[in-house]
Amino acid sequence: MDSRRAWTGPLDDVMGLKFRTGETTVPWKRDDVDLYAFHLETPAQPGEIQAEFYVTGVSDESGFLPGNSTAPDQLILNWNQVLLYPFGPPADTQTIQTQLTLPPKWKFATALPIQSEEGQVITFKPVSLTMLVDSPLLAGLGLREIDITPQGEPRVHKLDLAAESDSALDLPQSVIASYRRLVAETGALFKARHYDHYNFLVWLHGTYEDGLEHHQSSDNRLPEMGLADLDWRLIEGDLLSHEMTHSWNGKYRRPLGLATPNYQEPMKGDLLWVYEGLTNYYGEVLAARSGLWQPEDYRNRIAATAAAMENRPGRAWRSLEDTAISASLLYGSSIEWQAWRRSTDFYEEGSLLWLEVDSMIRGKTSGHKSLDDFCRAFEGGESGPPALVPYTFDDMVTALNQILPYDWAGFFRTRVTSLAPHAPVLGIENAGWRLTYSDERSELDRAVEAKHEQLDMRYSLGALFEISGKVLDVLPGTLADSAGLAPAMKVVSVNEHQFSPQVLREALRSAQTTSAPLELLVTNQEQFVKLRLDYHGGERYPHLERDPSKPDMLSHILAPLTPTQ
Ligand SMILES: [Zn+2]
């Protein structure tokens, strides 16, 4: 989601703007505070005003919505990028009809209801401005639509893929079956649906990995082999389940501060640790329940999350709630000094926080209740077309108390609104596991290193590198930090050998049996600097290890709710 205090959107790509009434041009002036508003000199006679403008196709990948929306043979169209609307009436009450002409032979997919199709001209039914903006469209030459509606499910669910190669569209049958099961699992979890049909729109192109939620569809962006390739599945296997969870947690039930009547009014993000945090938890759990991940894949993800959140020196100055309130600053913030700044941690830490809530409900009710019951009660409701029911913190606490009476307000105060020096790993421990480190990379670490071309030495030396040797982040208080290593430096050599991930790994291994420090030659802009790191602990990567003194509750959490063949 995008809860920015500042207005965003590619308005700089709007060109050729003209307003007319009949044959008469209506002059316009941009508001000098709200740069997204245009004032028109009202014509003497009331009547229709026509706006004409062009929006350039944007191909850069600098951000989610502003970029990465066009490729030579495919397009993802977010209507908010190509529309102006009258200021004033709430978006729900403005009715808009759209018509779209696609290039020859292009196919399309969208949750927007269609009135008619003539050749490449599609006329959509009139809908509210809210529904239009909530219904992006995916189009292209290579479009594959796969029906993933489970047996017995009355609402049609489709997986719509756009890519420029057949291999990207050629998903293994087991993956298609898992997405079908994801639909079944969400039905079993929430017991109600707040849409008439659902389209997973999947854009497979470029390097971007992210998604945007909607009531009846989701806009998912992955690299070309993002669905077909196993390594990508380890990294992004929870993307579609995350975005779909938002149909309940985010679109149907939404924090009051995020339920604004139009797109101009600033949002308040203080409950994003529910909106995104709870979604992050269920996105991951549902990936496991639907078979996109094996239980070990889920555990590797949680281990990575717990290690990242625990090794965040920024916890000493910034609460989790503050990361939510300042989401609009953090979405675009640098990876440099991320551990000290903190980032949009309400996503990742949300997974740990809500695992703790789930484990407490399960533990204190001897397994009779779980967080699933809360989701069903709070976000299930009656099935029907898209609807919005806002909530407050107190509403959520009341609903949790109906599942398990407890001081939930105090619980969240300690973990969310206060400074919390340690990551909430009690959920992992309650569920029969614990966070450990070893010199072995997990399959997830290996996949991330291969696909993101990063070398993660945060839990050994205290730094995250590109595989080129460039320093992406340094954790304050670690050996890397005290030796003077800083983001944007680049390691040229290790112990007088030219840097490569293999050379650094070999040096860490050797350092375990000598007392000599590691010698790094780094570039700091135009300067060469020699740094010495007296480190002998070898490589360290996070894992979850079974705690045999407790039952394996995690396996119950990850077990499918629907029967598997
Ligand atoms: Zn989300």
Coordinates of C-alpha atoms and ligand atoms in Angstrom, one line a residue:
M1 CA 0.0 0.0 0.0
D2 CA 1.0 3.5 -0.5
S3 CA 0.2 5.9 2.4
R4 CA 2.1 8.9 1.5
R5 CA 1.7 12.2 3.3
A6 CA 3.0 13.9 0.2
W7 CA 1.1 13.5 -3.0
T8 CA 2.6 11.1 -5.4
G9 CA 2.0 9.7 -8.9
P10 CA 3.6 10.4 -12.2
L11 CA 2.1 13.9 -12.7
D12 CA 5.3 15.0 -14.4
D13 CA 4.4 12.6 -17.2
V14 CA 1.1 14.4 -17.9
M15 CA 1.6 16.5 -21.0
G16 CA -0.5 18.5 -23.5
L17 CA -3.1 19.4 -20.9
K18 CA -6.0 21.4 -22.2
F19 CA -9.5 22.1 -21.0
R20 CA -12.4 23.0 -23.2
T21 CA -16.1 23.7 -22.9
G22 CA -17.6 23.3 -26.3
E23 CA -15.2 25.1 -28.7
T24 CA -13.9 27.4 -26.0
T25 CA -10.6 26.9 -24.2
V26 CA -10.8 27.1 -20.4
P27 CA -7.6 28.5 -18.9
W28 CA -6.1 26.5 -16.0
K29 CA -3.6 27.3 -13.2
R30 CA -1.9 24.7 -11.0
D31 CA -2.4 25.1 -7.3
D32 CA 0.8 26.3 -5.8
V33 CA 0.6 24.2 -2.7
D34 CA -1.2 21.0 -3.9
L35 CA 0.7 20.5 -7.2
Y36 CA -1.8 17.8 -8.1
A37 CA -4.7 20.2 -8.3
F38 CA -5.7 22.4 -11.3
H39 CA -7.9 25.5 -10.9
L40 CA -10.1 26.3 -13.9
E41 CA -11.6 29.7 -14.7
T42 CA -15.3 28.7 -14.5
P43 CA -17.1 29.3 -17.8
A44 CA -20.0 31.8 -17.7
Q45 CA -22.5 29.2 -18.8
P46 CA -22.7 25.9 -16.8
G47 CA -21.9 22.9 -19.1
E48 CA -19.6 20.0 -19.7
I49 CA -15.8 20.6 -19.4
Q50 CA -13.6 18.4 -21.5
A51 CA -10.0 17.7 -20.4
E52 CA -7.4 16.5 -22.9
F53 CA -4.0 15.3 -21.9
Y54 CA -1.3 12.7 -22.7
V55 CA 0.6 10.4 -20.4
T56 CA 3.9 9.1 -21.5
G57 CA 4.7 5.4 -21.1
V58 CA 7.2 5.1 -18.3
S59 CA 9.8 2.4 -18.6
D60 CA 12.2 3.2 -15.8
E61 CA 12.1 1.1 -12.6
S62 CA 12.7 3.9 -10.1
G63 CA 9.5 3.1 -8.2
F64 CA 6.5 0.9 -8.1
L65 CA 3.7 3.0 -9.5
P66 CA 5.7 5.8 -11.3
G67 CA 7.8 3.3 -13.2
N68 CA 7.8 -0.2 -14.7
S69 CA 4.4 0.1 -16.3
T70 CA 5.2 -0.4 -19.9
A71 CA 7.4 -2.8 -21.9
P72 CA 7.5 -3.3 -25.7
D73 CA 4.8 -5.9 -25.7
Q74 CA 3.0 -5.4 -22.4
L75 CA 1.3 -2.8 -20.2
I76 CA -0.1 -2.6 -16.7
L77 CA -2.5 0.3 -16.6
N78 CA -3.3 1.9 -13.2
W79 CA -6.2 4.2 -14.0
N80 CA -5.2 6.8 -11.4
Q81 CA -2.1 7.5 -13.5
V82 CA -4.3 8.6 -16.5
L83 CA -7.2 10.4 -14.9
L84 CA -8.2 13.8 -13.6
Y85 CA -11.4 14.0 -11.5
P86 CA -13.5 16.9 -10.2
F87 CA -12.4 18.0 -6.7
G88 CA -15.0 17.7 -3.9
P89 CA -17.4 14.8 -4.0
P90 CA -16.1 11.6 -2.4
A91 CA -14.6 9.1 -4.8
D92 CA -17.3 6.6 -4.0
T93 CA -20.0 9.0 -5.4
Q94 CA -18.3 9.9 -8.7
T95 CA -19.3 7.7 -11.6
I96 CA -16.8 7.2 -14.4
Q97 CA -17.0 5.3 -17.7
T98 CA -13.8 4.4 -19.6
Q99 CA -13.0 3.2 -23.0
L100 CA -9.6 1.7 -24.0
T101 CA -8.1 0.9 -27.4
L102 CA -5.3 -1.7 -27.3
P103 CA -2.7 -2.3 -30.0
P104 CA -3.6 -5.1 -32.5
K105 CA -3.6 -8.7 -31.2
W106 CA -3.1 -7.6 -27.6
K107 CA -5.2 -9.4 -25.0
F108 CA -6.1 -8.0 -21.6
A109 CA -7.3 -8.9 -18.1
T110 CA -8.9 -6.8 -15.4
A111 CA -11.5 -7.0 -12.6
L112 CA -13.2 -4.0 -14.1
P113 CA -16.7 -5.0 -15.5
I114 CA -16.9 -4.9 -19.3
Q115 CA -19.8 -3.4 -21.2
S116 CA -18.7 -4.2 -24.8
E117 CA -15.8 -5.2 -26.9
E118 CA -15.4 -4.3 -30.6
G119 CA -12.1 -5.4 -32.0
Q120 CA -9.4 -3.7 -29.9
V121 CA -11.8 -1.2 -28.4
I122 CA -13.1 -2.1 -24.9
T123 CA -15.9 -0.1 -23.3
F124 CA -16.2 -0.7 -19.6
K125 CA -19.3 -0.4 -17.5
P126 CA -19.8 2.9 -15.5
V127 CA -18.3 2.4 -12.1
S128 CA -17.4 4.6 -9.1
L129 CA -14.1 6.4 -9.2
T130 CA -13.1 4.2 -6.2
M131 CA -13.7 1.0 -8.2
L132 CA -12.0 2.3 -11.3
V133 CA -8.8 3.2 -9.4
D134 CA -9.1 -0.1 -7.6
S135 CA -9.2 -2.1 -10.9
P136 CA -5.9 -2.0 -12.8
L137 CA -5.6 -3.7 -16.2
L138 CA -2.9 -6.0 -17.5
A139 CA -2.5 -6.3 -21.3
G140 CA 0.0 -7.6 -23.8
L141 CA 0.8 -9.8 -26.7
G142 CA 1.7 -12.7 -24.5
L143 CA -1.0 -13.1 -21.9
R144 CA -1.9 -16.3 -20.3
E145 CA -5.1 -16.7 -18.3
I146 CA -5.4 -19.7 -16.0
D147 CA -8.6 -20.4 -14.1
I148 CA -7.7 -21.4 -10.6
T149 CA -11.2 -21.5 -9.1
P150 CA -11.3 -24.5 -6.7
Q151 CA -14.0 -27.0 -7.0
G152 CA -17.2 -25.9 -5.3
E153 CA -16.1 -22.2 -5.1
P154 CA -18.8 -20.0 -6.8
R155 CA -16.6 -17.0 -7.4
V156 CA -14.3 -17.2 -10.4
H157 CA -10.5 -16.7 -9.7
K158 CA -8.0 -16.2 -12.4
L159 CA -4.3 -16.1 -12.7
D160 CA -3.4 -13.6 -15.5
L161 CA 0.2 -13.6 -16.6
A162 CA 1.9 -11.2 -19.0
A163 CA 5.4 -12.0 -20.1
E164 CA 7.5 -11.8 -23.3
S165 CA 8.7 -15.4 -23.2
D166 CA 6.8 -18.7 -23.3
S167 CA 9.0 -20.1 -20.6
A168 CA 7.9 -17.4 -18.1
L169 CA 4.3 -18.4 -18.8
D170 CA 4.9 -22.1 -18.6
L171 CA 4.2 -22.7 -14.9
P172 CA 4.6 -26.2 -13.5
Q173 CA 1.3 -27.9 -12.8
S174 CA 2.2 -28.1 -9.1
V175 CA 2.5 -24.3 -8.9
I176 CA -0.9 -23.8 -10.6
A177 CA -2.3 -26.3 -8.1
S178 CA -0.8 -24.4 -5.2
Y179 CA -2.4 -21.1 -6.4
R180 CA -5.7 -23.0 -6.7
R181 CA -5.2 -24.2 -3.1
L182 CA -4.4 -20.6 -2.0
V183 CA -7.9 -19.6 -3.1
A184 CA -9.4 -22.5 -1.2
E185 CA -7.2 -21.7 1.9
T186 CA -8.4 -18.1 2.0
G187 CA -12.0 -19.3 1.8
A188 CA -11.3 -21.7 4.7
L189 CA -9.5 -19.0 6.7
F190 CA -12.0 -16.1 6.3
K191 CA -15.2 -18.0 5.5
A192 CA -16.4 -15.0 3.4
R193 CA -15.3 -13.1 0.3
H194 CA -15.7 -9.4 -0.3
Y195 CA -15.6 -9.5 -4.1
D196 CA -17.6 -10.9 -7.0
H197 CA -14.5 -12.4 -8.8
Y198 CA -10.7 -12.2 -8.4
N199 CA -7.9 -11.6 -10.8
F200 CA -4.2 -12.1 -9.9
L201 CA -2.6 -9.8 -12.4
V202 CA 1.1 -10.8 -12.7
W203 CA 3.5 -8.6 -14.7
L204 CA 6.7 -10.7 -15.5
H205 CA 9.3 -8.3 -16.7
G206 CA 12.3 -6.3 -15.5
T207 CA 13.7 -6.4 -12.0
Y208 CA 10.9 -5.0 -9.8
E209 CA 9.5 -7.3 -7.0
D210 CA 6.4 -5.8 -5.4
G211 CA 2.6 -5.8 -5.5
L212 CA -0.3 -3.6 -4.9
E213 CA -3.6 -4.8 -3.4
H214 CA -7.1 -4.2 -4.6
H215 CA -10.5 -5.5 -3.6
Q216 CA -11.0 -7.8 -6.6
S217 CA -7.6 -8.1 -8.0
S218 CA -3.9 -7.6 -7.3
D219 CA -1.1 -5.9 -9.3
N220 CA 1.9 -8.2 -8.9
R221 CA 5.3 -7.4 -10.4
L222 CA 8.0 -9.9 -10.7
P223 CA 11.1 -10.5 -12.9
E224 CA 10.4 -12.6 -16.0
M225 CA 10.9 -16.0 -14.3
G226 CA 9.4 -14.8 -11.0
L227 CA 6.7 -17.5 -10.9
A228 CA 8.3 -20.3 -12.9
D229 CA 11.7 -20.4 -11.2
L230 CA 12.2 -22.2 -7.8
D231 CA 14.7 -19.7 -6.4
W232 CA 12.3 -16.8 -7.1
R233 CA 9.6 -18.8 -5.4
L234 CA 11.7 -19.1 -2.3
I235 CA 12.0 -15.3 -2.3
E236 CA 8.7 -14.1 -3.6
G237 CA 6.4 -17.2 -3.1
D238 CA 4.3 -15.1 -0.6
L239 CA 3.7 -12.2 -2.9
L240 CA 0.3 -13.2 -4.3
S241 CA -0.9 -14.6 -1.0
H242 CA 0.1 -11.3 0.7
E243 CA -1.8 -9.2 -1.9
M244 CA -4.8 -11.4 -1.8
T245 CA -4.9 -11.3 2.0
H246 CA -5.3 -7.6 1.7
S247 CA -8.7 -8.1 0.1
W248 CA -9.9 -8.8 3.7
N249 CA -7.2 -7.1 5.8
G250 CA -6.8 -3.7 4.2
K251 CA -9.5 -3.3 1.6
Y252 CA -12.6 -4.6 3.5
R253 CA -11.3 -3.9 7.0
R254 CA -9.1 -0.8 7.0
P255 CA -7.7 1.4 9.7
L256 CA -9.8 4.6 9.9
G257 CA -6.8 6.8 9.2
L258 CA -6.2 5.0 5.9
A259 CA -9.9 5.1 4.8
T260 CA -9.8 8.6 3.2
P261 CA -12.7 9.8 1.0
N262 CA -10.6 10.8 -1.9
Y263 CA -7.0 10.6 -3.2
Q264 CA -6.0 14.1 -2.1
E265 CA -6.6 13.7 1.6
P266 CA -3.5 12.6 3.5
M267 CA -3.6 9.2 5.1
K268 CA -2.5 8.4 8.7
G269 CA -0.5 5.2 8.9
D270 CA -0.2 4.5 12.6
L271 CA -2.0 1.1 12.2
L272 CA 0.1 -0.1 9.3
W273 CA 1.5 -2.8 11.6
V274 CA -2.0 -4.3 11.4
Y275 CA -2.7 -3.4 7.7
E276 CA 0.6 -4.6 6.5
G277 CA 2.0 -6.5 9.5
L278 CA -0.9 -9.0 9.8
T279 CA -1.0 -9.3 6.0
N280 CA 2.7 -10.1 6.0
Y281 CA 2.1 -12.8 8.6
Y282 CA -0.8 -14.4 6.7
G283 CA 0.9 -13.9 3.3
E284 CA 3.7 -16.2 4.6
V285 CA 1.5 -18.6 6.4
L286 CA -0.8 -19.0 3.4
A287 CA 2.2 -19.6 1.1
A288 CA 3.0 -22.6 3.3
R289 CA -0.6 -23.7 3.7
S290 CA -1.1 -23.7 -0.1
G291 CA 2.2 -25.5 -0.8
L292 CA 4.0 -22.7 -2.5
W293 CA 6.5 -23.0 0.3
Q294 CA 7.5 -26.1 2.2
P295 CA 7.5 -25.6 6.0
E296 CA 11.3 -25.3 5.9
D297 CA 10.9 -22.4 3.4
Y298 CA 8.6 -20.6 5.9
R299 CA 11.0 -21.2 8.7
N300 CA 13.9 -19.9 6.7
R301 CA 12.0 -16.7 6.0
I302 CA 11.0 -16.3 9.6
A303 CA 14.7 -16.9 10.7
A304 CA 15.8 -14.2 8.2
T305 CA 13.2 -11.8 9.4
A306 CA 13.9 -12.4 13.1
A307 CA 17.7 -11.9 12.6
A308 CA 17.1 -8.7 10.6
M309 CA 14.8 -7.2 13.1
E310 CA 16.9 -8.3 16.1
N311 CA 20.0 -6.7 14.5
R312 CA 18.4 -3.3 14.1
P313 CA 20.3 -0.8 16.2
G314 CA 17.6 1.6 15.2
R315 CA 15.3 -0.1 17.7
A316 CA 17.1 2.0 20.3
W317 CA 15.6 5.2 19.1
R318 CA 12.6 4.4 16.9
S319 CA 9.4 2.4 17.8
L320 CA 7.7 0.1 15.4
E321 CA 4.7 2.5 15.4
D322 CA 7.0 5.3 14.2
T323 CA 8.1 3.3 11.2
A324 CA 4.3 3.0 10.4
I325 CA 3.6 6.7 11.0
S326 CA 6.6 7.7 8.8
A327 CA 5.9 5.0 6.1
S328 CA 5.8 7.6 3.4
L329 CA 9.3 8.6 4.3
L330 CA 10.6 5.1 4.7
Y331 CA 9.1 3.6 1.5
G332 CA 11.6 5.5 -0.6
S333 CA 14.5 5.6 2.0
S334 CA 18.0 4.3 1.2
I335 CA 19.3 0.9 2.1
E336 CA 22.4 2.8 3.4
W337 CA 22.2 2.9 7.2
Q338 CA 18.9 1.0 7.1
A339 CA 19.7 -0.9 10.2
W340 CA 20.1 2.3 12.2
R341 CA 17.3 4.3 10.5
R342 CA 14.9 1.3 10.5
S343 CA 12.8 0.8 7.4
T344 CA 9.2 -0.2 6.7
D345 CA 9.7 -2.7 9.5
F346 CA 6.0 -2.9 10.2
Y347 CA 5.9 -5.5 7.4
E348 CA 8.6 -7.9 8.5
E349 CA 8.2 -7.3 12.3
G350 CA 4.5 -7.7 11.8
S351 CA 5.2 -11.4 10.9
L352 CA 6.9 -11.9 14.2
L353 CA 4.4 -9.9 16.2
W354 CA 1.3 -11.7 14.9
L355 CA 3.0 -15.1 15.2
E356 CA 3.4 -14.2 18.9
V357 CA -0.3 -13.3 19.1
D358 CA -1.3 -16.5 17.3
S359 CA 1.0 -18.6 19.5
M360 CA -0.5 -17.0 22.7
I361 CA -4.1 -17.6 21.6
R362 CA -3.3 -21.2 20.7
G363 CA -1.3 -21.8 23.9
K364 CA -3.7 -20.2 26.3
T365 CA -6.8 -21.9 24.8
S366 CA -5.0 -25.3 24.6
G367 CA -5.3 -25.2 20.8
H368 CA -9.1 -24.5 20.7
K369 CA -8.7 -21.0 19.3
S370 CA -6.2 -19.4 17.0
L371 CA -5.6 -16.1 15.2
D372 CA -7.6 -17.7 12.3
D373 CA -10.7 -17.3 14.6
F374 CA -9.9 -13.6 15.0
C375 CA -9.5 -13.1 11.2
R376 CA -12.8 -14.9 10.6
A377 CA -14.6 -12.8 13.2
F378 CA -13.0 -9.4 12.4
E379 CA -12.4 -9.6 8.7
G380 CA -14.8 -12.3 7.5
G381 CA -18.3 -11.0 8.0
E382 CA -20.9 -11.5 5.2
S383 CA -19.8 -12.3 1.7
G384 CA -20.7 -9.7 -0.9
P385 CA -19.3 -7.2 -3.4
P386 CA -16.4 -4.9 -2.4
A387 CA -17.2 -2.9 0.8
L388 CA -15.2 -1.0 3.3
V389 CA -15.6 -1.2 7.1
P390 CA -13.1 1.0 8.9
Y391 CA -11.7 0.2 12.3
T392 CA -9.8 1.7 15.2
F393 CA -7.2 0.3 17.5
D394 CA -9.9 -0.2 20.2
D395 CA -12.1 -2.1 17.7
M396 CA -9.3 -4.5 17.0
V397 CA -8.5 -5.0 20.7
T398 CA -12.1 -5.6 21.5
A399 CA -12.3 -8.3 18.7
L400 CA -9.1 -10.0 20.0
N401 CA -10.6 -10.0 23.5
Q402 CA -13.6 -11.9 22.2
I403 CA -11.2 -14.6 21.1
L404 CA -8.9 -14.6 24.1
P405 CA -9.5 -12.1 27.0
Y406 CA -6.1 -10.6 27.6
D407 CA -4.5 -7.2 28.1
W408 CA -3.9 -6.8 24.3
A409 CA -3.7 -3.0 24.6
G410 CA -0.8 -3.4 27.0
F411 CA 0.7 -6.1 24.8
F412 CA 0.8 -3.9 21.7
R413 CA 1.9 -0.9 23.8
T414 CA 5.1 -2.7 24.8
R415 CA 5.9 -4.1 21.4
V416 CA 4.6 -1.4 19.0
T417 CA 4.2 2.0 20.5
S418 CA 7.2 1.9 23.0
L419 CA 10.8 1.4 22.2
A420 CA 11.4 -2.3 22.1
P421 CA 15.2 -3.1 22.3
H422 CA 14.6 -6.7 21.1
A423 CA 12.7 -8.2 18.2
P424 CA 9.5 -10.0 19.2
V425 CA 10.8 -13.6 18.9
L426 CA 8.6 -15.1 21.6
G427 CA 6.2 -16.3 19.0
I428 CA 8.9 -18.5 17.4
E429 CA 9.8 -19.8 20.9
N430 CA 6.2 -20.4 21.9
A431 CA 5.7 -22.3 18.7
G432 CA 8.5 -24.8 19.6
W433 CA 11.5 -23.3 17.7
R434 CA 14.4 -20.9 18.4
L435 CA 16.6 -18.5 16.4
T436 CA 20.1 -19.8 15.9
Y437 CA 23.0 -19.0 13.7
S438 CA 25.4 -21.3 11.8
D439 CA 28.0 -21.0 9.1
E440 CA 25.6 -22.7 6.6
R441 CA 23.5 -20.6 4.4
S442 CA 19.8 -21.5 4.2
E443 CA 18.2 -22.2 0.8
L444 CA 16.6 -18.8 1.1
D445 CA 20.0 -17.1 1.8
R446 CA 21.4 -18.9 -1.2
A447 CA 18.5 -17.8 -3.5
V448 CA 18.7 -14.2 -2.3
E449 CA 22.5 -14.1 -2.9
A450 CA 22.0 -15.5 -6.4
K451 CA 19.0 -13.4 -7.5
H452 CA 19.7 -10.1 -5.6
E453 CA 23.5 -10.4 -6.1
Q454 CA 24.0 -9.6 -2.4
L455 CA 26.5 -11.0 0.1
D456 CA 25.0 -10.9 3.5
M457 CA 27.7 -10.7 6.2
R458 CA 25.5 -8.7 8.6
Y459 CA 25.6 -11.3 11.3
S460 CA 29.3 -11.9 11.1
L461 CA 31.3 -8.9 10.0
G462 CA 28.3 -6.6 10.4
A463 CA 27.9 -5.5 6.8
L464 CA 25.8 -6.2 3.7
F465 CA 27.6 -6.2 0.4
E466 CA 26.8 -6.3 -3.3
I467 CA 28.6 -9.2 -4.8
S468 CA 30.8 -6.6 -6.5
G469 CA 32.1 -5.6 -3.0
K470 CA 30.1 -2.4 -2.7
V471 CA 28.9 -1.9 0.8
L472 CA 25.2 -1.5 1.0
D473 CA 24.7 -1.3 4.8
V474 CA 26.8 -1.5 8.0
L475 CA 25.3 -2.3 11.4
P476 CA 26.4 0.3 14.0
G477 CA 28.3 -1.4 16.9
T478 CA 29.7 -4.2 14.8
L479 CA 33.3 -4.9 13.9
A480 CA 32.7 -3.6 10.4
D481 CA 31.5 -0.3 11.9
S482 CA 34.3 0.1 14.4
A483 CA 36.9 -0.7 11.7
G484 CA 35.5 2.3 9.7
L485 CA 33.6 0.4 7.0
A486 CA 30.6 2.5 5.8
P487 CA 27.9 2.3 3.1
A488 CA 29.0 3.3 -0.4
M489 CA 32.6 2.2 0.1
K490 CA 33.7 -0.7 -2.1
V491 CA 35.9 -3.5 -1.0
V492 CA 38.7 -4.0 -3.5
S493 CA 40.7 -6.7 -1.9
V494 CA 40.7 -9.0 1.1
N495 CA 44.1 -10.0 2.6
E496 CA 45.6 -8.7 -0.6
H497 CA 43.5 -10.9 -2.9
Q498 CA 41.0 -9.3 -5.3
F499 CA 37.6 -9.2 -3.7
S500 CA 35.0 -11.8 -4.7
P501 CA 32.4 -13.5 -2.5
Q502 CA 34.5 -16.6 -2.6
V503 CA 37.7 -14.8 -1.5
L504 CA 35.9 -13.1 1.4
R505 CA 34.4 -16.5 2.5
E506 CA 37.8 -18.2 2.3
A507 CA 39.3 -15.4 4.3
L508 CA 36.6 -15.7 7.0
R509 CA 37.3 -19.5 7.2
S510 CA 41.0 -19.0 7.5
A511 CA 40.6 -16.3 10.1
Q512 CA 39.0 -18.8 12.4
T513 CA 42.3 -20.6 12.9
T514 CA 44.7 -17.5 13.1
S515 CA 44.9 -14.4 15.2
A516 CA 45.8 -12.1 12.3
P517 CA 43.1 -9.6 11.4
L518 CA 41.3 -9.4 8.1
E519 CA 42.8 -6.8 5.9
L520 CA 40.5 -5.0 3.6
L521 CA 41.5 -2.5 0.9
V522 CA 38.4 -0.4 0.2
T523 CA 37.7 2.6 -2.0
N524 CA 36.0 5.6 -0.4
Q525 CA 35.0 7.7 -3.3
E526 CA 38.4 8.7 -4.8
Q527 CA 40.5 7.4 -1.8
F528 CA 41.9 4.0 -1.1
V529 CA 41.7 3.0 2.6
K530 CA 43.1 0.0 4.4
L531 CA 40.9 -1.4 7.2
R532 CA 41.7 -4.1 9.7
L533 CA 38.9 -6.3 11.2
D534 CA 39.9 -8.5 14.1
Y535 CA 37.2 -11.0 13.4
H536 CA 37.5 -14.8 13.9
G537 CA 33.9 -16.0 14.2
G538 CA 33.4 -17.4 10.7
E539 CA 30.3 -16.9 8.6
R540 CA 26.9 -16.6 10.5
Y541 CA 23.5 -17.1 8.9
P542 CA 20.2 -17.4 10.7
H543 CA 18.1 -20.6 11.1
L544 CA 15.2 -21.9 13.2
E545 CA 16.2 -24.8 15.3
R546 CA 13.6 -27.1 16.9
D547 CA 13.2 -26.8 20.7
P548 CA 12.3 -30.4 21.7
S549 CA 11.1 -29.3 25.1
K550 CA 8.0 -27.8 23.5
P551 CA 5.4 -29.1 21.0
D552 CA 5.9 -28.1 17.4
M553 CA 3.0 -25.6 17.2
L554 CA 4.5 -24.1 14.1
S555 CA 3.6 -27.2 12.1
H556 CA -0.1 -26.8 13.2
I557 CA -0.1 -23.1 12.1
L558 CA 1.3 -24.0 8.7
A559 CA -1.0 -27.1 8.2
P560 CA -3.6 -26.6 5.4
L561 CA -7.1 -25.9 6.5
T562 CA -8.5 -27.6 3.4
P563 CA -8.0 -31.3 2.6
T564 CA -5.1 -32.1 0.3
Q565 CA -5.2 -34.9 -2.2
Ligands
ZN1 ZN 0.8 -5.2 1.7

